[in-house]
Backbone atoms as SQL, in Angstrom:
CREATE TABLE atoms (id INTEGER PRIMARY KEY, chain TEXT, resi INTEGER, resn TEXT, atom TEXT, x REAL, y REAL, z REAL);
INSERT INTO atoms VALUES
  (1, 'A', 1, 'MET', 'N', -160.421, -123.253, -62.542),
  (2, 'A', 1, 'MET', 'CA', -159.725, -123.915, -61.453),
  (3, 'A', 1, 'MET', 'C', -160.596, -125.053, -60.945),
  (4, 'A', 2, 'ALA', 'N', -159.990, -126.166, -60.675),
  (5, 'A', 2, 'ALA', 'CA', -160.704, -127.340, -60.202),
  (6, 'A', 2, 'ALA', 'C', -160.980, -127.254, -58.705),
  (7, 'A', 3, 'LEU', 'N', -162.082, -127.818, -58.296),
  (8, 'A', 3, 'LEU', 'CA', -162.415, -127.926, -56.888),
  (9, 'A', 3, 'LEU', 'C', -161.685, -129.132, -56.322),
  (10, 'A', 4, 'VAL', 'N', -160.958, -128.927, -55.233),
  (11, 'A', 4, 'VAL', 'CA', -160.200, -130.006, -54.613),
  (12, 'A', 4, 'VAL', 'C', -160.833, -130.324, -53.274),
  (13, 'A', 5, 'HIS', 'N', -161.035, -131.596, -53.002),
  (14, 'A', 5, 'HIS', 'CA', -161.668, -132.038, -51.760),
  (15, 'A', 5, 'HIS', 'C', -160.818, -133.128, -51.144),
  (16, 'A', 6, 'SER', 'N', -160.532, -132.996, -49.870),
  (17, 'A', 6, 'SER', 'CA', -159.749, -134.013, -49.163),
  (18, 'A', 6, 'SER', 'C', -160.345, -134.233, -47.787),
  (19, 'A', 7, 'ASN', 'N', -160.315, -135.470, -47.320),
  (20, 'A', 7, 'ASN', 'CA', -160.670, -135.792, -45.942),
  (21, 'A', 7, 'ASN', 'C', -159.380, -136.046, -45.190),
  (22, 'A', 8, 'ILE', 'N', -159.171, -135.309, -44.113),
  (23, 'A', 8, 'ILE', 'CA', -157.948, -135.423, -43.327),
  (24, 'A', 8, 'ILE', 'C', -158.334, -135.626, -41.876),
  (25, 'A', 9, 'THR', 'N', -157.720, -136.611, -41.245),
  (26, 'A', 9, 'THR', 'CA', -157.949, -136.845, -39.828),
  (27, 'A', 9, 'THR', 'C', -156.889, -136.109, -39.032),
  (28, 'A', 10, 'VAL', 'N', -157.324, -135.288, -38.079),
  (29, 'A', 10, 'VAL', 'CA', -156.375, -134.580, -37.222),
  (30, 'A', 10, 'VAL', 'C', -156.454, -135.157, -35.823),
  (31, 'A', 11, 'GLY', 'N', -155.322, -135.131, -35.148),
  (32, 'A', 11, 'GLY', 'CA', -155.244, -135.619, -33.781),
  (33, 'A', 11, 'GLY', 'C', -154.908, -134.484, -32.838),
  (34, 'A', 12, 'THR', 'N', -154.238, -134.833, -31.764),
  (35, 'A', 12, 'THR', 'CA', -153.923, -133.850, -30.741),
  (36, 'A', 12, 'THR', 'C', -152.553, -133.211, -30.947),
  (37, 'A', 13, 'THR', 'N', -151.944, -133.426, -32.108),
  (38, 'A', 13, 'THR', 'CA', -150.731, -132.716, -32.508),
  (39, 'A', 13, 'THR', 'C', -151.031, -132.023, -33.836),
  (40, 'A', 14, 'PRO', 'N', -150.352, -130.904, -34.139),
  (41, 'A', 14, 'PRO', 'CA', -150.634, -130.184, -35.379),
  (42, 'A', 14, 'PRO', 'C', -150.486, -131.077, -36.612),
  (43, 'A', 15, 'THR', 'N', -151.476, -131.023, -37.484),
  (44, 'A', 15, 'THR', 'CA', -151.517, -131.816, -38.712),
  (45, 'A', 15, 'THR', 'C', -151.648, -130.868, -39.900),
  (46, 'A', 16, 'LEU', 'N', -150.767, -131.013, -40.899),
  (47, 'A', 16, 'LEU', 'CA', -150.850, -130.178, -42.096),
  (48, 'A', 16, 'LEU', 'C', -152.147, -130.489, -42.837),
  (49, 'A', 17, 'LEU', 'N', -152.951, -129.456, -43.057),
  (50, 'A', 17, 'LEU', 'CA', -154.202, -129.619, -43.788),
  (51, 'A', 17, 'LEU', 'C', -154.038, -129.255, -45.258),
  (52, 'A', 18, 'LEU', 'N', -153.305, -128.167, -45.530),
  (53, 'A', 18, 'LEU', 'CA', -153.127, -127.752, -46.910),
  (54, 'A', 18, 'LEU', 'C', -152.008, -126.736, -47.020),
  (55, 'A', 19, 'THR', 'N', -151.450, -126.658, -48.215),
  (56, 'A', 19, 'THR', 'CA', -150.486, -125.625, -48.571),
  (57, 'A', 19, 'THR', 'C', -150.902, -125.080, -49.930),
  (58, 'A', 20, 'ILE', 'N', -151.006, -123.776, -50.024),
  (59, 'A', 20, 'ILE', 'CA', -151.304, -123.134, -51.302),
  (60, 'A', 20, 'ILE', 'C', -149.990, -123.047, -52.074),
  (61, 'A', 21, 'PRO', 'N', -149.945, -123.560, -53.307),
  (62, 'A', 21, 'PRO', 'CA', -148.696, -123.520, -54.071),
  (63, 'A', 21, 'PRO', 'C', -148.209, -122.088, -54.305),
  (64, 'A', 22, 'ASN', 'N', -146.902, -121.910, -54.307),
  (65, 'A', 22, 'ASN', 'CA', -146.310, -120.613, -54.628),
  (66, 'A', 22, 'ASN', 'C', -146.783, -120.173, -56.008),
  (67, 'A', 23, 'GLY', 'N', -146.984, -118.889, -56.171),
  (68, 'A', 23, 'GLY', 'CA', -147.417, -118.361, -57.455),
  (69, 'A', 23, 'GLY', 'C', -148.927, -118.289, -57.619),
  (70, 'A', 24, 'ILE', 'N', -149.647, -118.892, -56.703),
  (71, 'A', 24, 'ILE', 'CA', -151.109, -118.834, -56.745),
  (72, 'A', 24, 'ILE', 'C', -151.542, -117.556, -56.030),
  (73, 'A', 25, 'GLY', 'N', -152.481, -116.836, -56.600),
  (74, 'A', 25, 'GLY', 'CA', -152.976, -115.606, -55.990),
  (75, 'A', 25, 'GLY', 'C', -153.859, -115.876, -54.786),
  (76, 'A', 26, 'TYR', 'N', -154.381, -114.824, -54.230),
  (77, 'A', 26, 'TYR', 'CA', -155.274, -114.870, -53.077),
  (78, 'A', 26, 'TYR', 'C', -156.391, -115.871, -53.357),
  (79, 'A', 27, 'THR', 'N', -156.525, -116.880, -52.499),
  (80, 'A', 27, 'THR', 'CA', -157.422, -117.998, -52.748),
  (81, 'A', 27, 'THR', 'C', -158.280, -118.306, -51.529),
  (82, 'A', 28, 'ALA', 'N', -159.562, -118.539, -51.733),
  (83, 'A', 28, 'ALA', 'CA', -160.459, -118.929, -50.642),
  (84, 'A', 28, 'ALA', 'C', -160.423, -120.440, -50.470),
  (85, 'A', 29, 'VAL', 'N', -160.355, -120.874, -49.222),
  (86, 'A', 29, 'VAL', 'CA', -160.469, -122.295, -48.903),
  (87, 'A', 29, 'VAL', 'C', -161.531, -122.440, -47.821),
  (88, 'A', 30, 'ASN', 'N', -162.230, -123.538, -47.847),
  (89, 'A', 30, 'ASN', 'CA', -163.260, -123.836, -46.862),
  (90, 'A', 30, 'ASN', 'C', -162.830, -125.084, -46.106),
  (91, 'A', 31, 'ILE', 'N', -162.752, -124.985, -44.792),
  (92, 'A', 31, 'ILE', 'CA', -162.375, -126.130, -43.957),
  (93, 'A', 31, 'ILE', 'C', -163.599, -126.508, -43.138),
  (94, 'A', 32, 'ALA', 'N', -164.057, -127.745, -43.295),
  (95, 'A', 32, 'ALA', 'CA', -165.241, -128.231, -42.594),
  (96, 'A', 32, 'ALA', 'C', -164.826, -129.228, -41.518),
  (97, 'A', 33, 'ASN', 'N', -165.447, -129.114, -40.373),
  (98, 'A', 33, 'ASN', 'CA', -165.223, -130.047, -39.270),
  (99, 'A', 33, 'ASN', 'C', -166.409, -130.995, -39.211),
  (100, 'A', 34, 'GLN', 'N', -166.191, -132.256, -39.506),
  (101, 'A', 34, 'GLN', 'CA', -167.257, -133.248, -39.504),
  (102, 'A', 34, 'GLN', 'C', -167.276, -134.091, -38.227),
  (103, 'A', 35, 'ASP', 'N', -166.513, -133.681, -37.225),
  (104, 'A', 35, 'ASP', 'CA', -166.426, -134.421, -35.968),
  (105, 'A', 35, 'ASP', 'C', -167.382, -133.824, -34.936),
  (106, 'A', 36, 'ASN', 'N', -167.521, -134.513, -33.822),
  (107, 'A', 36, 'ASN', 'CA', -168.357, -134.030, -32.726),
  (108, 'A', 36, 'ASN', 'C', -167.604, -133.126, -31.767),
  (109, 'A', 37, 'ASN', 'N', -166.296, -132.961, -31.964),
  (110, 'A', 37, 'ASN', 'CA', -165.470, -132.091, -31.134),
  (111, 'A', 37, 'ASN', 'C', -164.950, -130.945, -31.978),
  (112, 'A', 38, 'PRO', 'N', -164.723, -129.780, -31.366),
  (113, 'A', 38, 'PRO', 'CA', -164.154, -128.668, -32.134),
  (114, 'A', 38, 'PRO', 'C', -162.731, -128.975, -32.576),
  (115, 'A', 39, 'ILE', 'N', -162.319, -128.333, -33.664),
  (116, 'A', 39, 'ILE', 'CA', -160.922, -128.355, -34.079),
  (117, 'A', 39, 'ILE', 'C', -160.455, -126.906, -34.159),
  (118, 'A', 40, 'PHE', 'N', -159.148, -126.720, -34.215),
  (119, 'A', 40, 'PHE', 'CA', -158.558, -125.394, -34.312),
  (120, 'A', 40, 'PHE', 'C', -157.607, -125.399, -35.499),
  (121, 'A', 41, 'VAL', 'N', -157.562, -124.299, -36.241),
  (122, 'A', 41, 'VAL', 'CA', -156.677, -124.187, -37.394),
  (123, 'A', 41, 'VAL', 'C', -155.773, -122.975, -37.232),
  (124, 'A', 42, 'GLY', 'N', -154.565, -123.088, -37.778),
  (125, 'A', 42, 'GLY', 'CA', -153.589, -122.012, -37.700),
  (126, 'A', 42, 'GLY', 'C', -152.275, -122.451, -38.321),
  (127, 'A', 43, 'ASP', 'N', -151.170, -121.902, -37.820),
  (128, 'A', 43, 'ASP', 'CA', -149.853, -122.269, -38.350),
  (129, 'A', 43, 'ASP', 'C', -149.313, -123.511, -37.631),
  (130, 'A', 44, 'ALA', 'N', -148.070, -123.860, -37.900),
  (131, 'A', 44, 'ALA', 'CA', -147.480, -125.096, -37.373),
  (132, 'A', 44, 'ALA', 'C', -147.350, -125.104, -35.858),
  (133, 'A', 45, 'SER', 'N', -147.424, -123.935, -35.212),
  (134, 'A', 45, 'SER', 'CA', -147.288, -123.878, -33.753),
  (135, 'A', 45, 'SER', 'C', -148.637, -123.925, -33.037),
  (136, 'A', 46, 'ILE', 'N', -149.679, -124.276, -33.747),
  (137, 'A', 46, 'ILE', 'CA', -151.036, -124.256, -33.209),
  (138, 'A', 46, 'ILE', 'C', -151.219, -125.186, -32.013),
  (139, 'A', 47, 'THR', 'N', -152.080, -124.756, -31.095),
  (140, 'A', 47, 'THR', 'CA', -152.508, -125.588, -29.966),
  (141, 'A', 47, 'THR', 'C', -154.023, -125.470, -29.846),
  (142, 'A', 48, 'ALA', 'N', -154.620, -126.356, -29.048),
  (143, 'A', 48, 'ALA', 'CA', -156.066, -126.313, -28.826),
  (144, 'A', 48, 'ALA', 'C', -156.424, -125.389, -27.662),
  (145, 'A', 49, 'THR', 'N', -155.433, -124.975, -26.882),
  (146, 'A', 49, 'THR', 'CA', -155.655, -124.059, -25.761),
  (147, 'A', 49, 'THR', 'C', -154.454, -123.138, -25.626),
  (148, 'A', 50, 'GLY', 'N', -154.583, -122.109, -24.831),
  (149, 'A', 50, 'GLY', 'CA', -153.453, -121.242, -24.518),
  (150, 'A', 50, 'GLY', 'C', -153.180, -120.170, -25.549),
  (151, 'A', 51, 'THR', 'N', -151.951, -119.648, -25.511),
  (152, 'A', 51, 'THR', 'CA', -151.597, -118.489, -26.329),
  (153, 'A', 51, 'THR', 'C', -151.486, -118.791, -27.819),
  (154, 'A', 52, 'ASN', 'N', -151.262, -120.038, -28.207),
  (155, 'A', 52, 'ASN', 'CA', -151.165, -120.396, -29.634),
  (156, 'A', 52, 'ASN', 'C', -152.442, -121.050, -30.152),
  (157, 'A', 53, 'GLN', 'N', -153.541, -120.847, -29.419),
  (158, 'A', 53, 'GLN', 'CA', -154.807, -121.436, -29.847),
  (159, 'A', 53, 'GLN', 'C', -155.211, -120.837, -31.184),
  (160, 'A', 54, 'GLY', 'N', -155.587, -121.713, -32.105),
  (161, 'A', 54, 'GLY', 'CA', -155.963, -121.271, -33.435),
  (162, 'A', 54, 'GLY', 'C', -157.416, -120.860, -33.529),
  (163, 'A', 55, 'SER', 'N', -157.854, -120.643, -34.742),
  (164, 'A', 55, 'SER', 'CA', -159.253, -120.305, -35.002),
  (165, 'A', 55, 'SER', 'C', -160.100, -121.545, -34.801),
  (166, 'A', 56, 'ARG', 'N', -161.127, -121.424, -34.002),
  (167, 'A', 56, 'ARG', 'CA', -161.969, -122.570, -33.630),
  (168, 'A', 56, 'ARG', 'C', -163.011, -122.845, -34.703),
  (169, 'A', 57, 'ILE', 'N', -163.142, -124.127, -35.038),
  (170, 'A', 57, 'ILE', 'CA', -164.231, -124.581, -35.900),
  (171, 'A', 57, 'ILE', 'C', -165.054, -125.541, -35.058),
  (172, 'A', 58, 'SER', 'N', -166.253, -125.125, -34.706),
  (173, 'A', 58, 'SER', 'CA', -167.126, -125.937, -33.863),
  (174, 'A', 58, 'SER', 'C', -167.493, -127.247, -34.545),
  (175, 'A', 59, 'ALA', 'N', -168.001, -128.166, -33.757),
  (176, 'A', 59, 'ALA', 'CA', -168.443, -129.461, -34.281),
  (177, 'A', 59, 'ALA', 'C', -169.425, -129.256, -35.422),
  (178, 'A', 60, 'THR', 'N', -169.245, -129.994, -36.491),
  (179, 'A', 60, 'THR', 'CA', -170.078, -129.981, -37.699),
  (180, 'A', 60, 'THR', 'C', -170.281, -128.578, -38.272),
  (181, 'A', 61, 'SER', 'N', -169.249, -127.740, -38.198),
  (182, 'A', 61, 'SER', 'CA', -169.276, -126.391, -38.771),
  (183, 'A', 61, 'SER', 'C', -168.141, -126.249, -39.772),
  (184, 'A', 62, 'ASN', 'N', -168.024, -125.059, -40.363),
  (185, 'A', 62, 'ASN', 'CA', -166.926, -124.816, -41.302),
  (186, 'A', 62, 'ASN', 'C', -166.419, -123.391, -41.155),
  (187, 'A', 63, 'LEU', 'N', -165.252, -123.147, -41.755),
  (188, 'A', 63, 'LEU', 'CA', -164.600, -121.848, -41.712),
  (189, 'A', 63, 'LEU', 'C', -163.995, -121.570, -43.073),
  (190, 'A', 64, 'GLN', 'N', -164.220, -120.379, -43.610),
  (191, 'A', 64, 'GLN', 'CA', -163.587, -119.988, -44.866),
  (192, 'A', 64, 'GLN', 'C', -162.385, -119.106, -44.544),
  (193, 'A', 65, 'LEU', 'N', -161.250, -119.422, -45.168),
  (194, 'A', 65, 'LEU', 'CA', -160.018, -118.652, -45.023),
  (195, 'A', 65, 'LEU', 'C', -159.579, -118.164, -46.389),
  (196, 'A', 66, 'TRP', 'N', -158.946, -116.996, -46.422),
  (197, 'A', 66, 'TRP', 'CA', -158.335, -116.476, -47.643),
  (198, 'A', 66, 'TRP', 'C', -156.837, -116.556, -47.462),
  (199, 'A', 67, 'LEU', 'N', -156.160, -117.241, -48.383),
  (200, 'A', 67, 'LEU', 'CA', -154.726, -117.510, -48.256),
  (201, 'A', 67, 'LEU', 'C', -153.972, -117.064, -49.499),
  (202, 'A', 68, 'HIS', 'N', -152.679, -116.818, -49.318),
  (203, 'A', 68, 'HIS', 'CA', -151.766, -116.464, -50.405),
  (204, 'A', 68, 'HIS', 'C', -150.921, -117.679, -50.781),
  (205, 'A', 69, 'GLY', 'N', -150.333, -117.646, -51.978),
  (206, 'A', 69, 'GLY', 'CA', -149.412, -118.696, -52.384),
  (207, 'A', 69, 'GLY', 'C', -148.299, -118.860, -51.353),
  (208, 'A', 70, 'GLY', 'N', -148.002, -120.093, -50.990),
  (209, 'A', 70, 'GLY', 'CA', -146.973, -120.384, -49.998),
  (210, 'A', 70, 'GLY', 'C', -147.515, -120.541, -48.585),
  (211, 'A', 71, 'ASP', 'N', -148.768, -120.138, -48.337),
  (212, 'A', 71, 'ASP', 'CA', -149.364, -120.288, -47.003),
  (213, 'A', 71, 'ASP', 'C', -149.710, -121.749, -46.732),
  (214, 'A', 72, 'SER', 'N', -149.525, -122.158, -45.493),
  (215, 'A', 72, 'SER', 'CA', -149.904, -123.496, -45.040),
  (216, 'A', 72, 'SER', 'C', -150.848, -123.368, -43.857),
  (217, 'A', 73, 'VAL', 'N', -151.764, -124.309, -43.736),
  (218, 'A', 73, 'VAL', 'CA', -152.720, -124.332, -42.628),
  (219, 'A', 73, 'VAL', 'C', -152.618, -125.681, -41.934),
  (220, 'A', 74, 'TYR', 'N', -152.557, -125.627, -40.617),
  (221, 'A', 74, 'TYR', 'CA', -152.503, -126.826, -39.784),
  (222, 'A', 74, 'TYR', 'C', -153.769, -126.908, -38.947),
  (223, 'A', 75, 'GLY', 'N', -154.127, -128.114, -38.552),
  (224, 'A', 75, 'GLY', 'CA', -155.278, -128.314, -37.681),
  (225, 'A', 75, 'GLY', 'C', -154.895, -129.177, -36.499),
  (226, 'A', 76, 'ILE', 'N', -155.623, -129.008, -35.414),
  (227, 'A', 76, 'ILE', 'CA', -155.421, -129.822, -34.225),
  (228, 'A', 76, 'ILE', 'C', -156.790, -130.119, -33.627),
  (229, 'A', 77, 'SER', 'N', -156.943, -131.328, -33.143),
  (230, 'A', 77, 'SER', 'CA', -158.200, -131.749, -32.542),
  (231, 'A', 77, 'SER', 'C', -158.295, -131.240, -31.120),
  (232, 'A', 78, 'ALA', 'N', -159.494, -130.980, -30.721),
  (233, 'A', 78, 'ALA', 'CA', -159.741, -130.567, -29.345),
  (234, 'A', 78, 'ALA', 'C', -160.392, -131.711, -28.582),
  (235, 'A', 79, 'ALA', 'N', -159.970, -132.942, -28.855),
  (236, 'A', 79, 'ALA', 'CA', -160.536, -134.099, -28.160),
  (237, 'A', 79, 'ALA', 'C', -160.414, -133.877, -26.663),
  (238, 'A', 80, 'GLY', 'N', -161.489, -134.068, -25.970),
  (239, 'A', 80, 'GLY', 'CA', -161.504, -133.854, -24.535),
  (240, 'A', 80, 'GLY', 'C', -161.834, -132.424, -24.153),
  (241, 'A', 81, 'TYR', 'N', -161.901, -131.535, -25.142),
  (242, 'A', 81, 'TYR', 'CA', -162.231, -130.127, -24.912),
  (243, 'A', 81, 'TYR', 'C', -163.691, -130.018, -24.509),
  (244, 'A', 82, 'ARG', 'N', -163.980, -129.184, -23.552),
  (245, 'A', 82, 'ARG', 'CA', -165.372, -128.941, -23.167),
  (246, 'A', 82, 'ARG', 'C', -165.688, -127.471, -23.393),
  (247, 'A', 83, 'ASP', 'N', -166.770, -127.223, -24.080),
  (248, 'A', 83, 'ASP', 'CA', -167.204, -125.869, -24.365),
  (249, 'A', 83, 'ASP', 'C', -168.178, -125.456, -23.271),
  (250, 'A', 84, 'TRP', 'N', -167.653, -124.924, -22.181),
  (251, 'A', 84, 'TRP', 'CA', -168.491, -124.532, -21.035),
  (252, 'A', 84, 'TRP', 'C', -169.216, -123.238, -21.359),
  (253, 'A', 85, 'LYS', 'N', -170.507, -123.238, -21.150),
  (254, 'A', 85, 'LYS', 'CA', -171.307, -122.030, -21.404),
  (255, 'A', 85, 'LYS', 'C', -172.148, -121.723, -20.198);
């Protein structure tokens, strides 16, 4: 299987990052955030806050997901988000 690499810019609305083709078995994907702000990944209803908040990928970090054929992943930027600690 070939390694596929794409650069995708996400904004403050859900952006399709990838779809695993139907018929493909359980597959690992790695999503890297190269921005200075966190991003969130999930389904098409994803938000950066609230009840539909997706899985957070911190600035300059990555997340590995395992997906099935037919699964799609969306991302949304957390521009303006503050990580209060």
